[in-house]
PDB file of C-alpha atoms in Angstrom:
ATOM      1  CA  GLU A   1     -22.615  10.323  -4.323  1.00  0.00           C
ATOM      2  CA  ASN A   2     -26.447  10.396  -4.443  1.00  0.00           C
ATOM      3  CA  LEU A   3     -26.310  14.020  -5.466  1.00  0.00           C
ATOM      4  CA  PHE A   4     -29.627  13.989  -7.301  1.00  0.00           C
ATOM      5  CA  VAL A   5     -31.241  12.433  -4.244  1.00  0.00           C
ATOM      6  CA  ASP A   6     -29.896  15.393  -2.235  1.00  0.00           C
ATOM      7  CA  PHE A   7     -31.300  17.812  -4.794  1.00  0.00           C
ATOM      8  CA  SER A   8     -34.703  16.078  -4.771  1.00  0.00           C
ATOM      9  CA  ASN A   9     -34.843  16.332  -0.991  1.00  0.00           C
ATOM     10  CA  TYR A  10     -34.035  20.014  -1.114  1.00  0.00           C
ATOM     11  CA  TYR A  11     -36.540  20.612  -3.870  1.00  0.00           C
ATOM     12  CA  GLY A  12     -39.302  18.663  -2.176  1.00  0.00           C
ATOM     13  CA  LYS A  13     -38.903  20.577   1.056  1.00  0.00           C
ATOM     14  CA  ALA A  14     -38.894  23.888  -0.760  1.00  0.00           C
ATOM     15  CA  LEU A  15     -41.935  22.970  -2.871  1.00  0.00           C
ATOM     16  CA  MET A  16     -43.949  21.987   0.188  1.00  0.00           C
ATOM     17  CA  ALA A  17     -42.995  25.284   1.867  1.00  0.00           C
ATOM     18  CA  ALA A  18     -43.964  27.241  -1.209  1.00  0.00           C
ATOM     19  CA  SER A  19     -47.282  25.476  -1.684  1.00  0.00           C
ATOM     20  CA  GLY A  20     -48.174  26.146   1.927  1.00  0.00           C
ATOM     21  CA  GLN A  21     -48.199  29.864   1.192  1.00  0.00           C
ATOM     22  CA  ASN A  22     -51.527  29.460  -0.692  1.00  0.00           C
ATOM     23  CA  SER A  23     -54.008  28.952   2.145  1.00  0.00           C
ATOM     24  CA  THR A  24     -57.138  30.097   0.273  1.00  0.00           C
ATOM     25  CA  GLY A  25     -58.134  26.560  -0.689  1.00  0.00           C
ATOM     26  CA  LYS A  26     -58.525  27.645  -4.338  1.00  0.00           C
ATOM     27  CA  GLU A  27     -56.887  25.877  -7.273  1.00  0.00           C
ATOM     28  CA  PRO A  28     -53.645  27.799  -7.933  1.00  0.00           C
ATOM     29  CA  THR A  29     -53.373  29.664 -11.243  1.00  0.00           C
ATOM     30  CA  ASP A  30     -50.609  29.027 -13.729  1.00  0.00           C
ATOM     31  CA  GLU A  31     -48.895  32.175 -12.555  1.00  0.00           C
ATOM     32  CA  GLU A  32     -48.998  30.968  -8.950  1.00  0.00           C
ATOM     33  CA  LEU A  33     -47.748  27.501  -9.933  1.00  0.00           C
ATOM     34  CA  LEU A  34     -44.832  29.025 -11.844  1.00  0.00           C
ATOM     35  CA  LYS A  35     -44.046  31.321  -8.950  1.00  0.00           C
ATOM     36  CA  GLN A  36     -44.132  28.468  -6.449  1.00  0.00           C
ATOM     37  CA  THR A  37     -42.110  26.169  -8.686  1.00  0.00           C
ATOM     38  CA  LEU A  38     -39.472  28.825  -9.277  1.00  0.00           C
ATOM     39  CA  ALA A  39     -39.340  29.641  -5.569  1.00  0.00           C
ATOM     40  CA  ALA A  40     -38.723  25.974  -4.839  1.00  0.00           C
ATOM     41  CA  TYR A  41     -36.069  25.576  -7.503  1.00  0.00           C
ATOM     42  CA  ASP A  42     -34.427  28.843  -6.506  1.00  0.00           C
ATOM     43  CA  GLU A  43     -34.228  27.749  -2.839  1.00  0.00           C
ATOM     44  CA  SER A  44     -32.823  24.387  -3.939  1.00  0.00           C
ATOM     45  CA  LEU A  45     -30.271  26.173  -6.119  1.00  0.00           C
ATOM     46  CA  GLN A  46     -29.116  28.348  -3.245  1.00  0.00           C
ATOM     47  CA  THR A  47     -28.766  25.281  -0.989  1.00  0.00           C
ATOM     48  CA  LEU A  48     -26.788  23.384  -3.631  1.00  0.00           C
ATOM     49  CA  GLU A  49     -24.540  26.395  -4.334  1.00  0.00           C
ATOM     50  CA  ALA A  50     -23.694  26.481  -0.649  1.00  0.00           C
ATOM     51  CA  GLU A  51     -22.420  22.875  -0.842  1.00  0.00           C
ATOM     52  CA  PRO A  52     -19.102  22.719  -2.787  1.00  0.00           C
ATOM     53  CA  ALA A  53     -19.500  18.992  -3.403  1.00  0.00           C
ATOM     54  CA  HIS A  54     -22.657  19.697  -5.443  1.00  0.00           C
ATOM     55  CA  ALA A  55     -21.034  22.194  -7.780  1.00  0.00           C
ATOM     56  CA  HIS A  56     -21.315  19.976 -10.860  1.00  0.00           C
ATOM     57  CA  ILE A  57     -25.123  19.721 -10.673  1.00  0.00           C
ATOM     58  CA  VAL A  58     -25.652  23.434 -10.040  1.00  0.00           C
ATOM     59  CA  PRO A  59     -25.639  24.400 -13.800  1.00  0.00           C
ATOM     60  CA  ILE A  60     -28.664  22.243 -14.726  1.00  0.00           C
ATOM     61  CA  VAL A  61     -30.644  23.566 -11.755  1.00  0.00           C
ATOM     62  CA  ARG A  62     -29.658  27.110 -12.655  1.00  0.00           C
ATOM     63  CA  LYS A  63     -30.855  26.514 -16.185  1.00  0.00           C
ATOM     64  CA  VAL A  64     -34.336  25.567 -14.867  1.00  0.00           C
ATOM     65  CA  VAL A  65     -34.428  28.813 -12.875  1.00  0.00           C
ATOM     66  CA  ASP A  66     -33.279  30.875 -15.845  1.00  0.00           C
ATOM     67  CA  ILE A  67     -36.004  29.400 -18.083  1.00  0.00           C
ATOM     68  CA  GLY A  68     -38.640  30.141 -15.467  1.00  0.00           C
ATOM     69  CA  ARG A  69     -37.447  33.720 -15.128  1.00  0.00           C
ATOM     70  CA  SER A  70     -37.414  34.330 -18.903  1.00  0.00           C
ATOM     71  CA  GLY A  71     -41.042  35.548 -18.907  1.00  0.00           C
ATOM     72  CA  VAL A  72     -42.654  32.368 -20.189  1.00  0.00           C
ATOM     73  CA  SER A  73     -45.972  30.979 -18.881  1.00  0.00           C
ATOM     74  CA  TYR A  74     -46.084  27.918 -16.680  1.00  0.00           C
ATOM     75  CA  PRO A  75     -47.177  25.552 -19.491  1.00  0.00           C
ATOM     76  CA  GLU A  76     -44.452  27.004 -21.723  1.00  0.00           C
ATOM     77  CA  PHE A  77     -41.926  26.586 -18.912  1.00  0.00           C
ATOM     78  CA  LEU A  78     -42.819  22.898 -18.627  1.00  0.00           C
ATOM     79  CA  ARG A  79     -42.714  22.456 -22.411  1.00  0.00           C
ATOM     80  CA  ILE A  80     -39.309  24.052 -22.818  1.00  0.00           C
ATOM     81  CA  CYS A  81     -37.808  22.071 -19.963  1.00  0.00           C
ATOM     82  CA  GLU A  82     -39.147  18.834 -21.441  1.00  0.00           C
ATOM     83  CA  VAL A  83     -38.252  19.567 -25.067  1.00  0.00           C
ATOM     84  CA  GLU A  84     -34.743  20.713 -24.197  1.00  0.00           C
ATOM     85  CA  GLY A  85     -34.116  17.724 -21.939  1.00  0.00           C
ATOM     86  CA  VAL A  86     -33.732  19.840 -18.801  1.00  0.00           C
ATOM     87  CA  PHE A  87     -35.896  17.576 -16.683  1.00  0.00           C
ATOM     88  CA  LEU A  88     -33.956  14.580 -17.957  1.00  0.00           C
ATOM     89  CA  GLY A  89     -30.802  16.419 -16.945  1.00  0.00           C
ATOM     90  CA  LEU A  90     -32.116  16.836 -13.419  1.00  0.00           C
ATOM     91  CA  ASN A  91     -32.894  13.100 -13.133  1.00  0.00           C
ATOM     92  CA  SER A  92     -29.780  11.853 -14.955  1.00  0.00           C
ATOM     93  CA  PRO A  93     -26.669  10.840 -13.005  1.00  0.00           C
ATOM     94  CA  HIS A  94     -24.086  13.606 -13.226  1.00  0.00           C
ATOM     95  CA  ALA A  95     -21.494  10.916 -12.848  1.00  0.00           C
ATOM     96  CA  LYS A  96     -18.447  12.042 -14.851  1.00  0.00           C
ATOM     97  CA  PRO A  97     -16.839  14.112 -12.084  1.00  0.00           C
ATOM     98  CA  VAL A  98     -17.512  11.315  -9.582  1.00  0.00           C
ATOM     99  CA  ILE A  99     -16.036   8.609 -11.834  1.00  0.00           C
ATOM    100  CA  GLU A 100     -12.996  10.729 -12.651  1.00  0.00           C
ATOM    101  CA  TYR A 101     -12.509  11.388  -8.957  1.00  0.00           C
ATOM    102  CA  GLU A 102     -12.650   7.646  -8.264  1.00  0.00           C
ATOM    103  CA  ILE A 103      -9.971   7.097 -10.967  1.00  0.00           C
ATOM    104  CA  TYR A 104      -7.840   9.808  -9.389  1.00  0.00           C
ATOM    105  CA  CYS A 105      -8.149   8.194  -5.941  1.00  0.00           C
ATOM    106  CA  ALA A 106      -7.369   4.721  -7.327  1.00  0.00           C
ATOM    107  CA  LYS A 107      -4.225   6.036  -9.030  1.00  0.00           C
ATOM    108  CA  LEU A 108      -3.067   7.702  -5.808  1.00  0.00           C
ATOM    109  CA  GLY A 109      -3.671   4.421  -3.961  1.00  0.00           C
ATOM    110  CA  HIS A 110      -1.828   2.432  -6.655  1.00  0.00           C
ATOM    111  CA  ARG A 111      -4.773   0.143  -7.346  1.00  0.00           C
ATOM    112  CA  PRO A 112      -4.371  -0.706 -11.054  1.00  0.00           C
ATOM    113  CA  LEU A 113      -7.361  -2.983 -11.358  1.00  0.00           C
ATOM    114  CA  GLU A 114      -9.651  -0.324  -9.920  1.00  0.00           C
ATOM    115  CA  VAL A 115      -8.161   2.258 -12.292  1.00  0.00           C
ATOM    116  CA  LYS A 116      -8.922  -0.078 -15.182  1.00  0.00           C
ATOM    117  CA  MET A 117     -12.454  -0.746 -13.941  1.00  0.00           C
ATOM    118  CA  ARG A 118     -13.317   2.927 -13.293  1.00  0.00           C
ATOM    119  CA  THR A 119     -11.873   3.900 -16.700  1.00  0.00           C
ATOM    120  CA  GLU A 120     -14.160   1.365 -18.330  1.00  0.00           C
ATOM    121  CA  VAL A 121     -17.118   2.828 -16.416  1.00  0.00           C
ATOM    122  CA  LEU A 122     -16.155   6.308 -17.600  1.00  0.00           C
ATOM    123  CA  GLU A 123     -15.909   5.154 -21.220  1.00  0.00           C
ATOM    124  CA  MET A 124     -19.337   3.538 -20.931  1.00  0.00           C
ATOM    125  CA  TYR A 125     -20.780   6.728 -19.426  1.00  0.00           C
ATOM    126  CA  GLU A 126     -19.379   8.837 -22.274  1.00  0.00           C
ATOM    127  CA  ARG A 127     -20.846   6.452 -24.841  1.00  0.00           C
ATOM    128  CA  LEU A 128     -24.273   6.851 -23.235  1.00  0.00           C
ATOM    129  CA  VAL A 129     -23.840  10.636 -23.237  1.00  0.00           C
ATOM    130  CA  ALA A 130     -22.893  10.638 -26.909  1.00  0.00           C
ATOM    131  CA  ARG A 131     -25.915   8.532 -27.781  1.00  0.00           C
ATOM    132  CA  SER A 132     -28.341  10.790 -25.925  1.00  0.00           C
ATOM    133  CA  ALA A 133     -30.071  13.583 -27.805  1.00  0.00           C
ATOM    134  CA  PHE A 134     -29.616  15.922 -24.825  1.00  0.00           C
ATOM    135  CA  GLY A 135     -26.245  14.739 -23.505  1.00  0.00           C
ATOM    136  CA  TRP A 136     -27.778  13.117 -20.436  1.00  0.00           C
ATOM    137  CA  PRO A 137     -27.604   9.337 -20.107  1.00  0.00           C
ATOM    138  CA  ASP A 138     -30.663   7.393 -19.008  1.00  0.00           C
ATOM    139  CA  PRO A 139     -30.203   6.808 -15.274  1.00  0.00           C
ATOM    140  CA  LEU A 140     -31.384   3.204 -15.273  1.00  0.00           C
ATOM    141  CA  GLU A 141     -29.291   2.247 -18.295  1.00  0.00           C
ATOM    142  CA  TYR A 142     -26.230   3.824 -16.705  1.00  0.00           C
ATOM    143  CA  GLU A 143     -26.758   2.132 -13.360  1.00  0.00           C
ATOM    144  CA  LEU A 144     -27.220  -1.328 -14.893  1.00  0.00           C
ATOM    145  CA  ALA A 145     -24.144  -0.897 -17.098  1.00  0.00           C
ATOM    146  CA  ARG A 146     -22.074   0.338 -14.166  1.00  0.00           C
ATOM    147  CA  GLN A 147     -23.027  -2.589 -11.987  1.00  0.00           C
ATOM    148  CA  LYS A 148     -22.314  -5.051 -14.814  1.00  0.00           C
ATOM    149  CA  ILE A 149     -18.773  -3.707 -15.149  1.00  0.00           C
ATOM    150  CA  GLU A 150     -18.129  -3.672 -11.407  1.00  0.00           C
ATOM    151  CA  TRP A 151     -19.436  -7.212 -10.973  1.00  0.00           C
ATOM    152  CA  ALA A 152     -17.164  -8.396 -13.798  1.00  0.00           C
ATOM    153  CA  TYR A 153     -14.087  -6.963 -12.069  1.00  0.00           C
ATOM    154  CA  GLU A 154     -14.953  -7.910  -8.492  1.00  0.00           C
ATOM    155  CA  PRO A 155     -13.554 -11.515  -8.532  1.00  0.00           C
ATOM    156  CA  GLU A 156     -10.255 -10.359 -10.044  1.00  0.00           C
ATOM    157  CA  MET A 157      -9.909  -7.515  -7.555  1.00  0.00           C
ATOM    158  CA  ILE A 158     -10.604  -9.834  -4.616  1.00  0.00           C
ATOM    159  CA  LYS A 159      -8.018 -12.349  -5.942  1.00  0.00           C
ATOM    160  CA  TRP A 160      -5.454  -9.532  -6.311  1.00  0.00           C
ATOM    161  CA  LYS A 161      -5.861  -8.495  -2.667  1.00  0.00           C
ATOM    162  CA  MET A 162      -5.757 -12.088  -1.434  1.00  0.00           C
ATOM    163  CA  ILE A 163      -2.486 -12.725  -3.289  1.00  0.00           C
ATOM    164  CA  GLU A 164      -1.005  -9.508  -1.860  1.00  0.00           C
ATOM    165  CA  ASP A 165      -1.953 -10.435   1.682  1.00  0.00           C
ATOM    166  CA  ARG A 166      -0.560 -13.959   1.427  1.00  0.00           C
ATOM    167  CA  TRP A 167       2.897 -13.204   0.042  1.00  0.00           C
ATOM    168  CA  ASP A 168       3.217 -10.320   2.494  1.00  0.00           C
ATOM    169  CA  ARG A 169       2.605 -12.716   5.361  1.00  0.00           C
ATOM    170  CA  MET A 170       5.095 -15.225   3.913  1.00  0.00           C
ATOM    171  CA  LEU A 171       7.781 -12.556   3.790  1.00  0.00           C
ATOM    172  CA  SER A 172       7.119 -11.591   7.404  1.00  0.00           C
ATOM    173  CA  LEU A 173       7.385 -15.219   8.532  1.00  0.00           C
ATOM    174  CA  VAL A 174      10.897 -15.557   7.040  1.00  0.00           C
ATOM    175  CA  HIS A 175      11.934 -12.088   8.243  1.00  0.00           C
ATOM    176  CA  ASP A 176      10.824 -12.760  11.829  1.00  0.00           C
ATOM    177  CA  TRP A 177      12.420 -16.217  11.759  1.00  0.00           C
ATOM    178  CA  VAL A 178      15.838 -14.799  10.907  1.00  0.00           C
ATOM    179  CA  ASP A 179      15.529 -11.957  13.420  1.00  0.00           C
ATOM    180  CA  SER A 180      14.520 -14.335  16.196  1.00  0.00           C
ATOM    181  CA  PHE A 181      18.073 -15.778  16.151  1.00  0.00           C
ATOM    182  CA  CYS A 182      19.661 -12.347  16.544  1.00  0.00           C
ATOM    183  CA  SER A 183      21.075 -10.880  19.741  1.00  0.00           C
ATOM    184  CA  PHE A 184      18.470  -8.085  19.709  1.00  0.00           C
ATOM    185  CA  ALA A 185      15.507 -10.501  19.763  1.00  0.00           C
ATOM    186  CA  PRO A 186      15.028 -10.500  23.575  1.00  0.00           C
ATOM    187  CA  THR A 187      14.518  -6.706  23.535  1.00  0.00           C
ATOM    188  CA  ASP A 188      12.426  -6.518  20.353  1.00  0.00           C
ATOM    189  CA  ALA A 189       8.694  -5.729  20.716  1.00  0.00           C
ATOM    190  CA  ARG A 190       7.765  -8.661  18.472  1.00  0.00           C
ATOM    191  CA  TRP A 191       8.610 -11.092  21.259  1.00  0.00           C
ATOM    192  CA  ALA A 192       8.330  -8.988  24.396  1.00  0.00           C
ATOM    193  CA  GLY A 193       6.394 -10.456  27.349  1.00  0.00           C
ATOM    194  CA  MET A 194       3.599  -8.510  28.977  1.00  0.00           C
ATOM    195  CA  GLY A 195       5.634  -7.524  31.985  1.00  0.00           C
ATOM    196  CA  GLY A 196       5.714  -8.920  35.518  1.00  0.00           C
ATOM    197  CA  ALA A 197       7.909 -11.456  37.175  1.00  0.00           C
ATOM    198  CA  ASN A 198       7.783 -13.948  34.315  1.00  0.00           C
ATOM    199  CA  SER A 199       8.222 -11.394  31.518  1.00  0.00           C
ATOM    200  CA  ARG A 200      11.732 -12.558  30.534  1.00  0.00           C
ATOM    201  CA  ALA A 201      10.650 -16.210  30.448  1.00  0.00           C
ATOM    202  CA  VAL A 202       7.618 -15.347  28.293  1.00  0.00           C
ATOM    203  CA  THR A 203       9.842 -13.379  25.906  1.00  0.00           C
ATOM    204  CA  MET A 204      12.227 -16.313  25.479  1.00  0.00           C
ATOM    205  CA  ARG A 205       9.306 -18.692  24.895  1.00  0.00           C
ATOM    206  CA  ASN A 206       7.963 -16.354  22.233  1.00  0.00           C
ATOM    207  CA  ILE A 207      11.368 -16.304  20.535  1.00  0.00           C
ATOM    208  CA  LYS A 208      11.638 -20.076  20.644  1.00  0.00           C
ATOM    209  CA  ARG A 209       8.137 -20.415  19.223  1.00  0.00           C
ATOM    210  CA  THR A 210       9.087 -18.273  16.240  1.00  0.00           C
ATOM    211  CA  GLN A 211      12.277 -20.225  15.679  1.00  0.00           C
ATOM    212  CA  GLN A 212      10.505 -23.564  15.810  1.00  0.00           C
ATOM    213  CA  CYS A 213       7.102 -22.796  14.306  1.00  0.00           C
ATOM    214  CA  ASN A 214       7.653 -20.218  11.549  1.00  0.00           C
ATOM    215  CA  PRO A 215       9.229 -22.727   9.115  1.00  0.00           C
ATOM    216  CA  GLY A 216       6.191 -24.984   9.425  1.00  0.00           C
ATOM    217  CA  ARG A 217       3.805 -22.066   9.152  1.00  0.00           C
ATOM    218  CA  LEU A 218       5.602 -20.978   6.013  1.00  0.00           C
ATOM    219  CA  LYS A 219       5.225 -24.395   4.395  1.00  0.00           C
ATOM    220  CA  VAL A 220       1.522 -24.464   5.203  1.00  0.00           C
ATOM    221  CA  ARG A 221       1.057 -20.997   3.682  1.00  0.00           C
ATOM    222  CA  GLU A 222       3.122 -21.976   0.643  1.00  0.00           C
ATOM    223  CA  LYS A 223       0.853 -24.931   0.009  1.00  0.00           C
ATOM    224  CA  ILE A 224      -2.252 -22.701   0.261  1.00  0.00           C
ATOM    225  CA  PHE A 225      -0.559 -20.160  -2.012  1.00  0.00           C
ATOM    226  CA  HIS A 226       0.020 -22.859  -4.625  1.00  0.00           C
ATOM    227  CA  ASP A 227      -3.278 -24.703  -4.230  1.00  0.00           C
ATOM    228  CA  TYR A 228      -5.435 -21.587  -4.569  1.00  0.00           C
ATOM    229  CA  PHE A 229      -3.394 -19.391  -6.899  1.00  0.00           C
ATOM    230  CA  GLY A 230      -0.926 -21.735  -8.617  1.00  0.00           C
ATOM    231  CA  LEU A 231       1.956 -19.627  -7.291  1.00  0.00           C
ATOM    232  CA  GLN A 232       5.191 -20.551  -5.526  1.00  0.00           C
ATOM    233  CA  TRP A 233       7.724 -18.538  -3.499  1.00  0.00           C
ATOM    234  CA  ALA A 234       9.834 -17.816  -6.569  1.00  0.00           C
ATOM    235  CA  ASP A 235       6.791 -16.343  -8.345  1.00  0.00           C
ATOM    236  CA  ILE A 236       6.323 -13.607  -5.762  1.00  0.00           C
ATOM    237  CA  TRP A 237       9.076 -11.359  -7.088  1.00  0.00           C
ATOM    238  CA  THR A 238       7.729 -11.227 -10.649  1.00  0.00           C
ATOM    239  CA  HIS A 239       4.026 -11.223  -9.870  1.00  0.00           C
ATOM    240  CA  PRO A 240       2.064  -8.068 -10.839  1.00  0.00           C
ATOM    241  CA  THR A 241       0.891  -7.573  -7.248  1.00  0.00           C
ATOM    242  CA  TYR A 242       4.472  -7.438  -5.963  1.00  0.00           C
ATOM    243  CA  ARG A 243       5.825  -5.398  -8.879  1.00  0.00           C
ATOM    244  CA  ASN A 244       3.035  -2.871  -8.383  1.00  0.00           C
ATOM    245  CA  GLN A 245       3.741  -2.452  -4.672  1.00  0.00           C
ATOM    246  CA  TYR A 246       7.488  -2.304  -5.202  1.00  0.00           C
ATOM    247  CA  ALA A 247       7.242   0.341  -7.928  1.00  0.00           C
ATOM    248  CA  ALA A 248       4.881   2.339  -5.695  1.00  0.00           C
ATOM    249  CA  ARG A 249       7.330   2.179  -2.778  1.00  0.00           C
ATOM    250  CA  MET A 250       4.748   0.357  -0.708  1.00  0.00           C
ATOM    251  CA  ILE A 251       6.942  -2.603   0.301  1.00  0.00           C
ATOM    252  CA  TRP A 252       7.876  -2.101   3.970  1.00  0.00           C
ATOM    253  CA  TYR A 253      11.203  -3.943   3.734  1.00  0.00           C
ATOM    254  CA  SER A 254      14.331  -2.289   2.379  1.00  0.00           C
ATOM    255  CA  ASP A 255      16.153  -3.888  -0.590  1.00  0.00           C
ATOM    256  CA  ALA A 256      18.884  -5.140   1.720  1.00  0.00           C
ATOM    257  CA  CYS A 257      16.301  -6.731   3.987  1.00  0.00           C
ATOM    258  CA  LEU A 258      14.552  -8.325   1.026  1.00  0.00           C
ATOM    259  CA  ASP A 259      17.895  -9.763  -0.079  1.00  0.00           C
ATOM    260  CA  TYR A 260      18.409 -11.607   3.170  1.00  0.00           C
ATOM    261  CA  ILE A 261      14.777 -12.764   3.237  1.00  0.00           C
ATOM    262  CA  LYS A 262      15.332 -14.317  -0.173  1.00  0.00           C
ATOM    263  CA  ALA A 263      18.624 -15.859   0.919  1.00  0.00           C
ATOM    264  CA  ALA A 264      17.084 -17.238   4.114  1.00  0.00           C
ATOM    265  CA  TYR A 265      14.146 -18.936   2.375  1.00  0.00           C
ATOM    266  CA  ASP A 266      15.971 -22.218   1.611  1.00  0.00           C
ATOM    267  CA  LEU A 267      17.142 -22.429   5.224  1.00  0.00           C
ATOM    268  CA  CYS A 268      13.706 -21.713   6.695  1.00  0.00           C
ATOM    269  CA  VAL A 269      12.683 -25.358   7.156  1.00  0.00           C
ATOM    270  CA  PRO A 270      11.626 -27.238  10.313  1.00  0.00           C
ATOM    271  CA  GLY A 271      14.722 -27.748  12.435  1.00  0.00           C
ATOM    272  CA  GLY A 272      16.718 -25.291  10.316  1.00  0.00           C
ATOM    273  CA  ARG A 273      18.710 -22.244  11.312  1.00  0.00           C
ATOM    274  CA  PRO A 274      19.891 -19.111   9.457  1.00  0.00           C
ATOM    275  CA  SER A 275      23.580 -18.983   8.568  1.00  0.00           C
ATOM    276  CA  ASP A 276      25.895 -16.871  10.664  1.00  0.00           C
ATOM    277  CA  ASP A 277      26.283 -14.499   7.726  1.00  0.00           C
ATOM    278  CA  LEU A 278      22.518 -13.941   7.495  1.00  0.00           C
ATOM    279  CA  ILE A 279      22.275 -13.326  11.223  1.00  0.00           C
ATOM    280  CA  ALA A 280      25.136 -10.816  10.981  1.00  0.00           C
ATOM    281  CA  GLN A 281      23.385  -9.035   8.061  1.00  0.00           C
ATOM    282  CA  ALA A 282      20.138  -8.867  10.043  1.00  0.00           C
ATOM    283  CA  GLU A 283      21.854  -7.472  13.113  1.00  0.00           C
ATOM    284  CA  LYS A 284      23.670  -4.850  11.068  1.00  0.00           C
ATOM    285  CA  LEU A 285      20.424  -3.710   9.412  1.00  0.00           C
ATOM    286  CA  TYR A 286      18.614  -3.677  12.742  1.00  0.00           C
ATOM    287  CA  SER A 287      21.258  -1.562  14.501  1.00  0.00           C
ATOM    288  CA  SER A 288      21.216   1.037  11.720  1.00  0.00           C
ATOM    289  CA  GLY A 289      17.433   0.952  11.161  1.00  0.00           C
ATOM    290  CA  ALA A 290      18.087   0.070   7.497  1.00  0.00           C
ATOM    291  CA  PHE A 291      15.729  -2.894   7.529  1.00  0.00           C
ATOM    292  CA  LYS A 292      12.826  -0.609   6.683  1.00  0.00           C
ATOM    293  CA  ARG A 293      12.490   1.116   3.311  1.00  0.00           C
ATOM    294  CA  ALA A 294      13.730   4.660   3.703  1.00  0.00           C
ATOM    295  CA  ASP A 295      11.693   6.046   0.817  1.00  0.00           C
ATOM    296  CA  MET A 296       8.480   4.262   1.603  1.00  0.00           C
ATOM    297  CA  ILE A 297       5.446   6.131   0.305  1.00  0.00           C
ATOM    298  CA  SER A 298       3.800   8.278   2.949  1.00  0.00           C
ATOM    299  CA  ALA A 299       0.125   8.512   3.833  1.00  0.00           C
ATOM    300  CA  GLU A 300       0.237  12.166   2.817  1.00  0.00           C
ATOM    301  CA  GLU A 301       1.344  11.205  -0.726  1.00  0.00           C
ATOM    302  CA  MET A 302      -1.600   8.850  -1.007  1.00  0.00           C
ATOM    303  CA  ARG A 303      -4.204  11.184   0.503  1.00  0.00           C
ATOM    304  CA  PRO A 304      -6.581  12.566  -2.188  1.00  0.00           C
ATOM    305  CA  MET A 305      -7.981  16.050  -2.179  1.00  0.00           C
ATOM    306  CA  GLU A 306     -11.579  16.348  -0.993  1.00  0.00           C
ATOM    307  CA  PHE A 307     -14.228  15.799  -3.656  1.00  0.00           C
ATOM    308  CA  ALA A 308     -15.588  19.277  -2.954  1.00  0.00           C
ATOM    309  CA  GLN A 309     -12.234  20.717  -4.061  1.00  0.00           C
ATOM    310  CA  TRP A 310     -11.890  18.341  -7.004  1.00  0.00           C
ATOM    311  CA  VAL A 311     -15.308  19.135  -8.473  1.00  0.00           C
ATOM    312  CA  GLN A 312     -14.699  22.879  -8.639  1.00  0.00           C
ATOM    313  CA  LYS A 313     -13.053  22.479 -12.055  1.00  0.00           C
ATOM    314  CA  TYR A 314     -16.427  21.335 -13.433  1.00  0.00           C
ATOM    315  CA  VAL A 315     -18.303  24.442 -12.289  1.00  0.00           C
ATOM    316  CA  SER A 316     -17.805  26.295 -15.577  1.00  0.00           C
ATOM    317  CA  LEU A 317     -18.373  23.248 -17.808  1.00  0.00           C
TER     318      LEU A 317
END
């Protein structure tokens, strides 16, 4: 989020503007320094308060302003802010709302490994907070620990996505192969020619290519699936990546469609052909539109609220 960077930019601009007001060339007095500093912090505070996404760092900036307005001298202002850890609070990552928002987004997106990783980051952050005398973790220590956790999870997360992509493509190869033998194939967009005088001929060539090539493509992908991940076709249905997507209603195919994909697998070999019963099932599902999962999760269900809205609950903390 780089929220402290934003604050620093606002503060720097305000401080330069405030210091420019003293054009006498004389060394500013403590009173003038306090006035200029407070003016800069106050302007920064107003800017941050106008940005809802910065709501969780407003309290620490407001505390600086309140100390400066309490009637103390400039040296005393600096001492109090240092002793009470206020300056550390300004520099420390105010990361808890951000991490919890990332967990919330990962849960909405049904990304279990990311949920696990972000939860571990949150637990680490809270340990650093508990260990700190002022409740603000050291920014460098936090950043190094966060990166260490993320780097540890990265290979597993990449592998998860690769497995998902590969079994999804294998399912589509079998699904398209069965459908290519159906009576609706010549009018289906998957095989339609680009138009023109030869459009029909191109469509039929596309259909024939699917019929002849998909079994071989499937076998090649199965070999890669096994060589890289130690998985076979039968492992798809019990693998965590599949179970996660199925439970989340993210599988595009309906249960009936999945059933005929499973049944067609043994027949999807070079030179093979789906049984008449499988073709009939596919045509029935196609005509009714039941090949697609009716309760598939919608984009709206997976869309998170904006961070600016999420962070409002931290304003009073």
